[in-house]
Tab-separated table of C-alpha atoms and ligand atoms in Angstrom:
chain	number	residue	atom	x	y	z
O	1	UNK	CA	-9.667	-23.565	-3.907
O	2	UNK	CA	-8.562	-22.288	-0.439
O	3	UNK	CA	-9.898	-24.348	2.160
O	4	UNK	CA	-12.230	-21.840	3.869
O	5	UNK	CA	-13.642	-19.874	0.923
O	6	UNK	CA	-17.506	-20.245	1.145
O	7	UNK	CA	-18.585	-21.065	-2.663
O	8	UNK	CA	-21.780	-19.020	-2.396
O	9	UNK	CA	-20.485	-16.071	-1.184
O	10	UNK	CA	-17.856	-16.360	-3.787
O	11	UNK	CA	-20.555	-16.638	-6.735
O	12	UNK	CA	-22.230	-14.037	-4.839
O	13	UNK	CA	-19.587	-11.654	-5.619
O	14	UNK	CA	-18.503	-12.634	-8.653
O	15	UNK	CA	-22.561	-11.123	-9.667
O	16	UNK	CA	-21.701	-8.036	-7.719
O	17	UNK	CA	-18.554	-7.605	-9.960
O	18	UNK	CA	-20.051	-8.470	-13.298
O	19	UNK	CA	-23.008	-5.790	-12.174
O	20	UNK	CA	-21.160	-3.062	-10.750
O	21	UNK	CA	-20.687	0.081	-12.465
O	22	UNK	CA	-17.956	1.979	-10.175
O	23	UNK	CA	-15.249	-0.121	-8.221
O	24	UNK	CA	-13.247	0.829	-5.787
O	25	UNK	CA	-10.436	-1.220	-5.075
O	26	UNK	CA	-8.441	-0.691	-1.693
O	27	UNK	CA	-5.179	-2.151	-1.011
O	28	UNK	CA	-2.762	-3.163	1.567
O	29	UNK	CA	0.408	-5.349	1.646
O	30	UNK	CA	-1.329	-8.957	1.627
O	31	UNK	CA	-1.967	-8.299	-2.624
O	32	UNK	CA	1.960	-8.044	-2.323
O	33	UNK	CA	2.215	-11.122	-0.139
O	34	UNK	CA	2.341	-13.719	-2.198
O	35	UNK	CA	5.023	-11.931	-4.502
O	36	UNK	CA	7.285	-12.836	-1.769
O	37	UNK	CA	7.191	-8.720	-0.054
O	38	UNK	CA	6.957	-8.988	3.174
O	39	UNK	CA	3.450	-7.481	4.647
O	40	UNK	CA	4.534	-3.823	6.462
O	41	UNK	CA	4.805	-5.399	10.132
O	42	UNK	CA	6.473	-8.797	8.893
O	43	UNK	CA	9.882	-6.508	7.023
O	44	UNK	CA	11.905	-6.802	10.080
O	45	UNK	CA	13.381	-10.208	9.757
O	46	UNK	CA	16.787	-10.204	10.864
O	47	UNK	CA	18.948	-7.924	10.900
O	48	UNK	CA	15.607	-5.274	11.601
O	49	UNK	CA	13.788	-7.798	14.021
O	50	UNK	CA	14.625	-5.511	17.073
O	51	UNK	CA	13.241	-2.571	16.175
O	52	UNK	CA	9.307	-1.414	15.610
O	53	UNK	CA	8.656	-0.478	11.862
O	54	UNK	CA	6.319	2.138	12.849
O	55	UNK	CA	8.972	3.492	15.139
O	56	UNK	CA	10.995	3.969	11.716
O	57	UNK	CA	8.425	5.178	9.361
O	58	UNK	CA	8.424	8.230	11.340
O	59	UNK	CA	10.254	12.129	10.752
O	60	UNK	CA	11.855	12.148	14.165
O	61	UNK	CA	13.274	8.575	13.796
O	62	UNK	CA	14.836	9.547	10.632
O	63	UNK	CA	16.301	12.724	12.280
O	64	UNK	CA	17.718	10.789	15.063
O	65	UNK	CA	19.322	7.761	13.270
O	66	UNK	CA	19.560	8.783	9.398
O	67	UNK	CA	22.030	6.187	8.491
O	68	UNK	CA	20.017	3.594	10.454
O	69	UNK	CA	16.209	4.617	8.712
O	70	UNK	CA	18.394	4.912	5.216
O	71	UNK	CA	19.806	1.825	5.718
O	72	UNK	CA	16.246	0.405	6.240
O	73	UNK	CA	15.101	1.827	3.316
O	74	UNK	CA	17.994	0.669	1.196
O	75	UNK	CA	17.258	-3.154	2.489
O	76	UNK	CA	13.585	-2.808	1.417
O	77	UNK	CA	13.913	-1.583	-2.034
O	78	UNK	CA	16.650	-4.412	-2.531
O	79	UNK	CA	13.465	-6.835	-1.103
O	80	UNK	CA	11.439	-5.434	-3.509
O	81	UNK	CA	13.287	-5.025	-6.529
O	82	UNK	CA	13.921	-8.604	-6.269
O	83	UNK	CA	9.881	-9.568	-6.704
O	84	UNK	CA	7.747	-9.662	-9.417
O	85	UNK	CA	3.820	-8.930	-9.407
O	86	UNK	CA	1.878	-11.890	-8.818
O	87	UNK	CA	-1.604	-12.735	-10.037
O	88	UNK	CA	-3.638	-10.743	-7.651
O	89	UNK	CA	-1.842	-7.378	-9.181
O	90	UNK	CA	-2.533	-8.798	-13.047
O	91	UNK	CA	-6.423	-9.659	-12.193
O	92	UNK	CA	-6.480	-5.917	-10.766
O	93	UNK	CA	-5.275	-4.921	-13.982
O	94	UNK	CA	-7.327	-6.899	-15.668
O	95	UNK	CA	-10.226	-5.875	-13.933
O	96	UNK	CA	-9.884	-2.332	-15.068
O	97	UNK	CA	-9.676	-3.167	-18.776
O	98	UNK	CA	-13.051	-4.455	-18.248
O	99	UNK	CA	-15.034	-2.292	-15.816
O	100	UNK	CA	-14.453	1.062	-14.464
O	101	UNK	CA	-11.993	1.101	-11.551
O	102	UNK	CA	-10.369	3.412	-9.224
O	103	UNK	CA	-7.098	1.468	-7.841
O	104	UNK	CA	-6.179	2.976	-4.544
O	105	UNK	CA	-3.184	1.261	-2.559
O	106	UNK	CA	-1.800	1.535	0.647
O	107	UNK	CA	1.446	0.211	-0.775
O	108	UNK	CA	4.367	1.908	-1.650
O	109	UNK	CA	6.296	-1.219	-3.891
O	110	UNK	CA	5.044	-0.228	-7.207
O	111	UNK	CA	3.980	-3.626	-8.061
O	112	UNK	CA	0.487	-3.121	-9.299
O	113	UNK	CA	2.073	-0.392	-11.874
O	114	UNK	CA	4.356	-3.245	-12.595
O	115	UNK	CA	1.324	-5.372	-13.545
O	116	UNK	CA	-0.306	-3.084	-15.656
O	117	UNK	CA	-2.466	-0.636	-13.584
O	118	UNK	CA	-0.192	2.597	-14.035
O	119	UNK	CA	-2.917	4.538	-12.322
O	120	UNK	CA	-2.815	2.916	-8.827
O	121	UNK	CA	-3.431	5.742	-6.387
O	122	UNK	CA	-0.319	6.044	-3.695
O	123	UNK	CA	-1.851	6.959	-0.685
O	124	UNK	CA	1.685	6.545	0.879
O	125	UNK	CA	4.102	7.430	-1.379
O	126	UNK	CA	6.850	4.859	-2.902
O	127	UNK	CA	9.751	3.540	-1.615
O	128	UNK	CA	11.399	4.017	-5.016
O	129	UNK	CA	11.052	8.110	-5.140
O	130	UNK	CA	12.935	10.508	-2.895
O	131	UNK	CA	12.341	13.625	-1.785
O	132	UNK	CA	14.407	15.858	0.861
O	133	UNK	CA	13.910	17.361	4.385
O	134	UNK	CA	14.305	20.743	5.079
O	135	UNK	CA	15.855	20.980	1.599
O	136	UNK	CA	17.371	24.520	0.243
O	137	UNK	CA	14.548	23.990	-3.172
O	138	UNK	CA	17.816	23.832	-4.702
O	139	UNK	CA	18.309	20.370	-4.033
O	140	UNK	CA	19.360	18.192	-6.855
O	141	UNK	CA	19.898	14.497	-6.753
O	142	UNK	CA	22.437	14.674	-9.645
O	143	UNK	CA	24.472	16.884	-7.479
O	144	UNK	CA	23.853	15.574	-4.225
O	145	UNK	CA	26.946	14.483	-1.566
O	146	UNK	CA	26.872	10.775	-1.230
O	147	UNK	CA	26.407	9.097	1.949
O	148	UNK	CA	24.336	7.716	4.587
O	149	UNK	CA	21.655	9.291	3.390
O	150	UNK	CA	22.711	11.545	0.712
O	151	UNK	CA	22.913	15.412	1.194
O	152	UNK	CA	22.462	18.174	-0.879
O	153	UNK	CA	25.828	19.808	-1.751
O	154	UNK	CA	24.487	23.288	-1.325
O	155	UNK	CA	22.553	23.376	1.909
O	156	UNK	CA	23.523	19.662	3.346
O	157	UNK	CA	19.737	18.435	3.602
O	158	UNK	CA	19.094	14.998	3.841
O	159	UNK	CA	17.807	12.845	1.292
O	160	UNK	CA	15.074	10.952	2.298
O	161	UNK	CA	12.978	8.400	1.238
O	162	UNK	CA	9.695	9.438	-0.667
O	163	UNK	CA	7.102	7.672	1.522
O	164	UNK	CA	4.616	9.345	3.672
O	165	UNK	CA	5.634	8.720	7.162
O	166	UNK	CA	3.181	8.355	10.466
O	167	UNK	CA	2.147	11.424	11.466
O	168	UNK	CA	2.713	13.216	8.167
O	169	UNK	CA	-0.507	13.735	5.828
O	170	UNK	CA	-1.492	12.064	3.217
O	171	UNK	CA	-0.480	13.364	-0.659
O	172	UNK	CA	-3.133	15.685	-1.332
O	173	UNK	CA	-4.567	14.940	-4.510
O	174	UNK	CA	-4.280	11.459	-4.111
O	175	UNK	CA	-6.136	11.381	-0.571
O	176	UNK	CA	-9.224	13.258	-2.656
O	177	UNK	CA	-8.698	11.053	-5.690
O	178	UNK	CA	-9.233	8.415	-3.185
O	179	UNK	CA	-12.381	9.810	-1.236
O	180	UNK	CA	-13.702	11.019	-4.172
O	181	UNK	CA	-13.901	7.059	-5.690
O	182	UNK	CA	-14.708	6.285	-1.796
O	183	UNK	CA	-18.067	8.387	-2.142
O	184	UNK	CA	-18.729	7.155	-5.772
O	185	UNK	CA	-18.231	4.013	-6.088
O	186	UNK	CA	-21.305	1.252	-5.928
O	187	UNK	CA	-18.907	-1.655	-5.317
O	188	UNK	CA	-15.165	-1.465	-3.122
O	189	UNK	CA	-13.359	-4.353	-2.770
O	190	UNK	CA	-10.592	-4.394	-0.021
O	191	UNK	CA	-7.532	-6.574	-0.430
O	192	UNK	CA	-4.635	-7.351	1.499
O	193	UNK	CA	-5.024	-4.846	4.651
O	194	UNK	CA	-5.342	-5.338	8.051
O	195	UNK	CA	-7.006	-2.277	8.206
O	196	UNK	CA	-5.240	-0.540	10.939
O	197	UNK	CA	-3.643	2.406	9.342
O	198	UNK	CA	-5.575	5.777	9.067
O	199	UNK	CA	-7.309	7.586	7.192
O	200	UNK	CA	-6.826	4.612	4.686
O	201	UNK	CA	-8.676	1.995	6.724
O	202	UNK	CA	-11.865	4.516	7.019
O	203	UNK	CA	-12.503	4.467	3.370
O	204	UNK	CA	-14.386	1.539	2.871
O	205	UNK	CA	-16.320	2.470	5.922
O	206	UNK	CA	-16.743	6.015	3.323
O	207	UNK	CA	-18.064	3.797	0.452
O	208	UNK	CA	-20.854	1.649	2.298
O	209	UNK	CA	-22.164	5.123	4.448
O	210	UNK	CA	-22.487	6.053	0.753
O	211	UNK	CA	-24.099	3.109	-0.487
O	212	UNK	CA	-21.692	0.701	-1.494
O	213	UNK	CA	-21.139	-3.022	-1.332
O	214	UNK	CA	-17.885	-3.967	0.718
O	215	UNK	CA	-16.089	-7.084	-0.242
O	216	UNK	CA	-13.118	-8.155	1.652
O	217	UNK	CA	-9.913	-10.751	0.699
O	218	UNK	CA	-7.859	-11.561	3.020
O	219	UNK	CA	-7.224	-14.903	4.692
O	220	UNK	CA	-7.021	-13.974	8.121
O	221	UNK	CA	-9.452	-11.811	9.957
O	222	UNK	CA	-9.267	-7.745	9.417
O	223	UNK	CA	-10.512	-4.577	11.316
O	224	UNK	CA	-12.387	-4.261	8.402
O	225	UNK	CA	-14.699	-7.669	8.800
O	226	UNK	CA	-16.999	-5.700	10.579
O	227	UNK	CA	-17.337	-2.886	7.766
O	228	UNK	CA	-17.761	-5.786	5.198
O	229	UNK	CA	-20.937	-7.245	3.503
O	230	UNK	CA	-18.824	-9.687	2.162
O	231	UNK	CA	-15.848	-11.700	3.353
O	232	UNK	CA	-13.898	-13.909	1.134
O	233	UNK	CA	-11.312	-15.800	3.813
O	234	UNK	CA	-8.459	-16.716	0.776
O	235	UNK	CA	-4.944	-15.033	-0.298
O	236	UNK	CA	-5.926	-12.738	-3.040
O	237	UNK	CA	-3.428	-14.719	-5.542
O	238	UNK	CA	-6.267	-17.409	-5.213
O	239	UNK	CA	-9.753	-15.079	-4.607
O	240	UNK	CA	-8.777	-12.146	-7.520
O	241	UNK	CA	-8.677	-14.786	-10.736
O	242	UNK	CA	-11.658	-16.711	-9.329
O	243	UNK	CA	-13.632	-13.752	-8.968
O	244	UNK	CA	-13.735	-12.391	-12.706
O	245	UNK	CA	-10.416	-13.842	-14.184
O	246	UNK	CA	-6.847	-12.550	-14.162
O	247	UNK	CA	-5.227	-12.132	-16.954
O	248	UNK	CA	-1.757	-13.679	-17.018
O	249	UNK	CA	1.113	-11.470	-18.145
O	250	UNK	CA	5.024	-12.039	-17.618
O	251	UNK	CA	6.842	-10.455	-14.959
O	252	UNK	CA	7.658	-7.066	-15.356
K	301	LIG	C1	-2.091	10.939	9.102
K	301	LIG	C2	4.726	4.204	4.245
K	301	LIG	C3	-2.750	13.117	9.708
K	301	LIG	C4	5.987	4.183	5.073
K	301	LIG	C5	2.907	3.781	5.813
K	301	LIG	C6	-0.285	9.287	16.382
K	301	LIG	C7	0.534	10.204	15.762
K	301	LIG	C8	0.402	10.480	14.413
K	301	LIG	C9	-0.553	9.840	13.674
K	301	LIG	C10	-1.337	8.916	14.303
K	301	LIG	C11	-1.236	8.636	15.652
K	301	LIG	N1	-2.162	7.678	15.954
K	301	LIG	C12	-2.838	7.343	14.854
K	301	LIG	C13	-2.365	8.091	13.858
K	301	LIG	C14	-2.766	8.049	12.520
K	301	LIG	C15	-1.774	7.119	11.814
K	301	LIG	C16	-2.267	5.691	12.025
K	301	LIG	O1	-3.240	5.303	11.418
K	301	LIG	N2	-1.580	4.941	12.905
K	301	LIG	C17	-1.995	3.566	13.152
K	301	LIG	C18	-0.780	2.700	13.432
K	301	LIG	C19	-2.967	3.581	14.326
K	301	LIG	N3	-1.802	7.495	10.431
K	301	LIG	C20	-0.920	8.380	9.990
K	301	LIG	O2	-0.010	8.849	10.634
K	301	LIG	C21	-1.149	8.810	8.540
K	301	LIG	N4	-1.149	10.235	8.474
K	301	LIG	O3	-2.990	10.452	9.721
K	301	LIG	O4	-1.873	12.297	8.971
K	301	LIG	C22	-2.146	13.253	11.074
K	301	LIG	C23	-0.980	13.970	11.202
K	301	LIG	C24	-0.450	14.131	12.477
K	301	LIG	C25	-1.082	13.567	13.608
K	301	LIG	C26	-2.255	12.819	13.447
K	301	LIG	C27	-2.790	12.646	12.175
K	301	LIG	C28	-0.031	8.291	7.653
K	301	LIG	C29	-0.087	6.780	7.613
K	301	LIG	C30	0.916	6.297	6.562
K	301	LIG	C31	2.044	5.573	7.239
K	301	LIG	N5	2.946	5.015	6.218
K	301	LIG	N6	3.717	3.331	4.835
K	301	LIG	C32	6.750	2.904	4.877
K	301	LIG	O5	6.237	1.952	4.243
K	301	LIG	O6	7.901	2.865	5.361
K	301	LIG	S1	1.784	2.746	6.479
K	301	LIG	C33	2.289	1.145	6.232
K	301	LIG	O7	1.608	0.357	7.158
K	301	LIG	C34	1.889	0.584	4.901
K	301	LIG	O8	2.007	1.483	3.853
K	301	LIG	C35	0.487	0.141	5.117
K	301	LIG	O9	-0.413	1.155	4.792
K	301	LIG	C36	0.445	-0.060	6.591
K	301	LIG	C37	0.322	-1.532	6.869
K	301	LIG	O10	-0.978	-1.838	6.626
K	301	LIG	P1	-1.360	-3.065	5.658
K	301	LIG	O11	-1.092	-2.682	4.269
K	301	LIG	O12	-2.727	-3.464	6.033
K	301	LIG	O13	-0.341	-4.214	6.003
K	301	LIG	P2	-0.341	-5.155	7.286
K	301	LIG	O14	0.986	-5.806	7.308
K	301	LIG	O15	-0.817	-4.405	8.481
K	301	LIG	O16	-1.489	-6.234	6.957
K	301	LIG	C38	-1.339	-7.111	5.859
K	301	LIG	C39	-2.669	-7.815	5.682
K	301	LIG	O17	-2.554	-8.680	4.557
K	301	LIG	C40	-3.064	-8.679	6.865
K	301	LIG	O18	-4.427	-8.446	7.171
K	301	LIG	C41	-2.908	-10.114	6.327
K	301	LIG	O19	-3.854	-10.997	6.875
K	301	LIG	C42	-3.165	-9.902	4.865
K	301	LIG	N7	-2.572	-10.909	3.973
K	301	LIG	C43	-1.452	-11.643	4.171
K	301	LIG	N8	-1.257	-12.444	3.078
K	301	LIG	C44	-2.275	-12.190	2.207
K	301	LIG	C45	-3.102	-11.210	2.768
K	301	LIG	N9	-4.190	-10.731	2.138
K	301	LIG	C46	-4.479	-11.249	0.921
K	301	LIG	N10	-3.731	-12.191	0.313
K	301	LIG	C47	-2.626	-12.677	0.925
K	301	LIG	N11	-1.883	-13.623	0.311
């Protein structure tokens, strides 16, 4: 078991778990960690090292440098197409075939629908879907002009990577799907997040002003420690499986 995981507060939550009735789980790149993706800040190895991801995740970054954001895009879908879910995204899964749970991520890698939990709530998009900017509504992918990004051959818009950027809101049925569970749930467990990025990182702070218990995993300390009743200092790989099981599935 990892090294600083209290035992009690472990068992604690294991009860909380098996009694809940409504779970909310939240989260952020750390369930992704150990399946090799690298956590949002940690992507710029390399080749990306100089430049600041949240510089890039944004509209006027893409406008200035398309070729440059595209490129970065292109890189991180070959990162994650490479990976396989791990077992914190099958004990998610696994959870929900037991007990009734709202998946919200922050990720956009599509690993926990790899795993089995084809619900999982995008709050930011997917790096696998893309959309265009400024497009004609005439836009077609199957038409489009290839390049660095690709345009549309009638009205030259740029393809562009269907992720929500900073700055840009949320999708907006999955933002309510998300508050709604937020509001309603009597358990949310956070995984994985450094809890920096809004209005993601306010939503467990949502579930305990409504009553809920907060249990966070992650094995280094979070803005969200403070919002927590419960911290469980492990990698989720370790914490998810202890905490009611995982089931064990092959990669998809
Ligand atoms: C919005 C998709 C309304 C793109 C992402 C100024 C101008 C505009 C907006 C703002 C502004 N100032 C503040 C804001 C709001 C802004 C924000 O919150 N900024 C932050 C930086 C302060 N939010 C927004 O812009 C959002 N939209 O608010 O719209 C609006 C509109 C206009 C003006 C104002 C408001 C949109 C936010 C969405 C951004 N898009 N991703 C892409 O991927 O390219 S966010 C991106 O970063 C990820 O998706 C993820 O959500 C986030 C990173 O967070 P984490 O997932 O927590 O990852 P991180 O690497 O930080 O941490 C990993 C954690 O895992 C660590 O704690 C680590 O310890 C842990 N860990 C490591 N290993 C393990 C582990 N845990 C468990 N197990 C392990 N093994």
């Amino acid at each position: 078991m990892a090294a600083d995981l209290d035992a009690q507060a472990l068992e604690a939550s294991r009860r909380l778990i098996a009694g809940a009735g409504n779970i909310m789980v939240l989260t952020g790149a750390g369930v992704s960690a150990e399946s090799g993706v690298p956590t949002f800040r940690d992507a710029m190895t390399g080749l990306w090292s100089r430049f600041n991801p949240e510089e890039l995740a944004q509209e006027d970054a893409y406008r200035r440098q398309p070729a440059l954001v595209w490129e970065w895009y292109l890189h991180r879908r070959e990162l994650v197409a490479a990976t396989h879910p791990n077992p914190a995204h099958f004990a998610i899964a696994a959870l929900a075939a037991q007990k009734a749970v709202t998946l919200v991520t922050q990720n956009v890698d599509g690993l926990h629908q790899r795993a089995g939990s084809p619900d999982a709530i995008e709050l930011h998009g997917n790096l696998f879907a893309n959309k265009w900017l400024d497009g004609c509504g005439h836009c077609d992918p199957a038409t489009a002009v290839p390049g660095l990004p690709p345009r549309c051959a009638i009205c030259g818009a740029m393809m562009r990577p269907g992720v929500v950027w900073f700055g840009e809101e949320l999708p907006r049925v999955a933002r309510y799907r998300a508050e709604h569970a937020a509001e309603n749930c009597d358990l949310c467990l956070v995984v994985g997040t450094s809890g920096l990025v809004y209005p993601a990182a306010g939503m467990p702070g949502a579930a305990k002003d409504h009553g809920a218990h907060v249990i966070v995993v992650n094995p280094a300390p979070s803005a969200l420690d403070q919002t927590a009743d419960t911290v469980l200092r492990g990698p989720a790989g370790v914490v998810l499986p202890l905490l009611w099981g995982g089931a064990p599935a092959a990669p998809a």
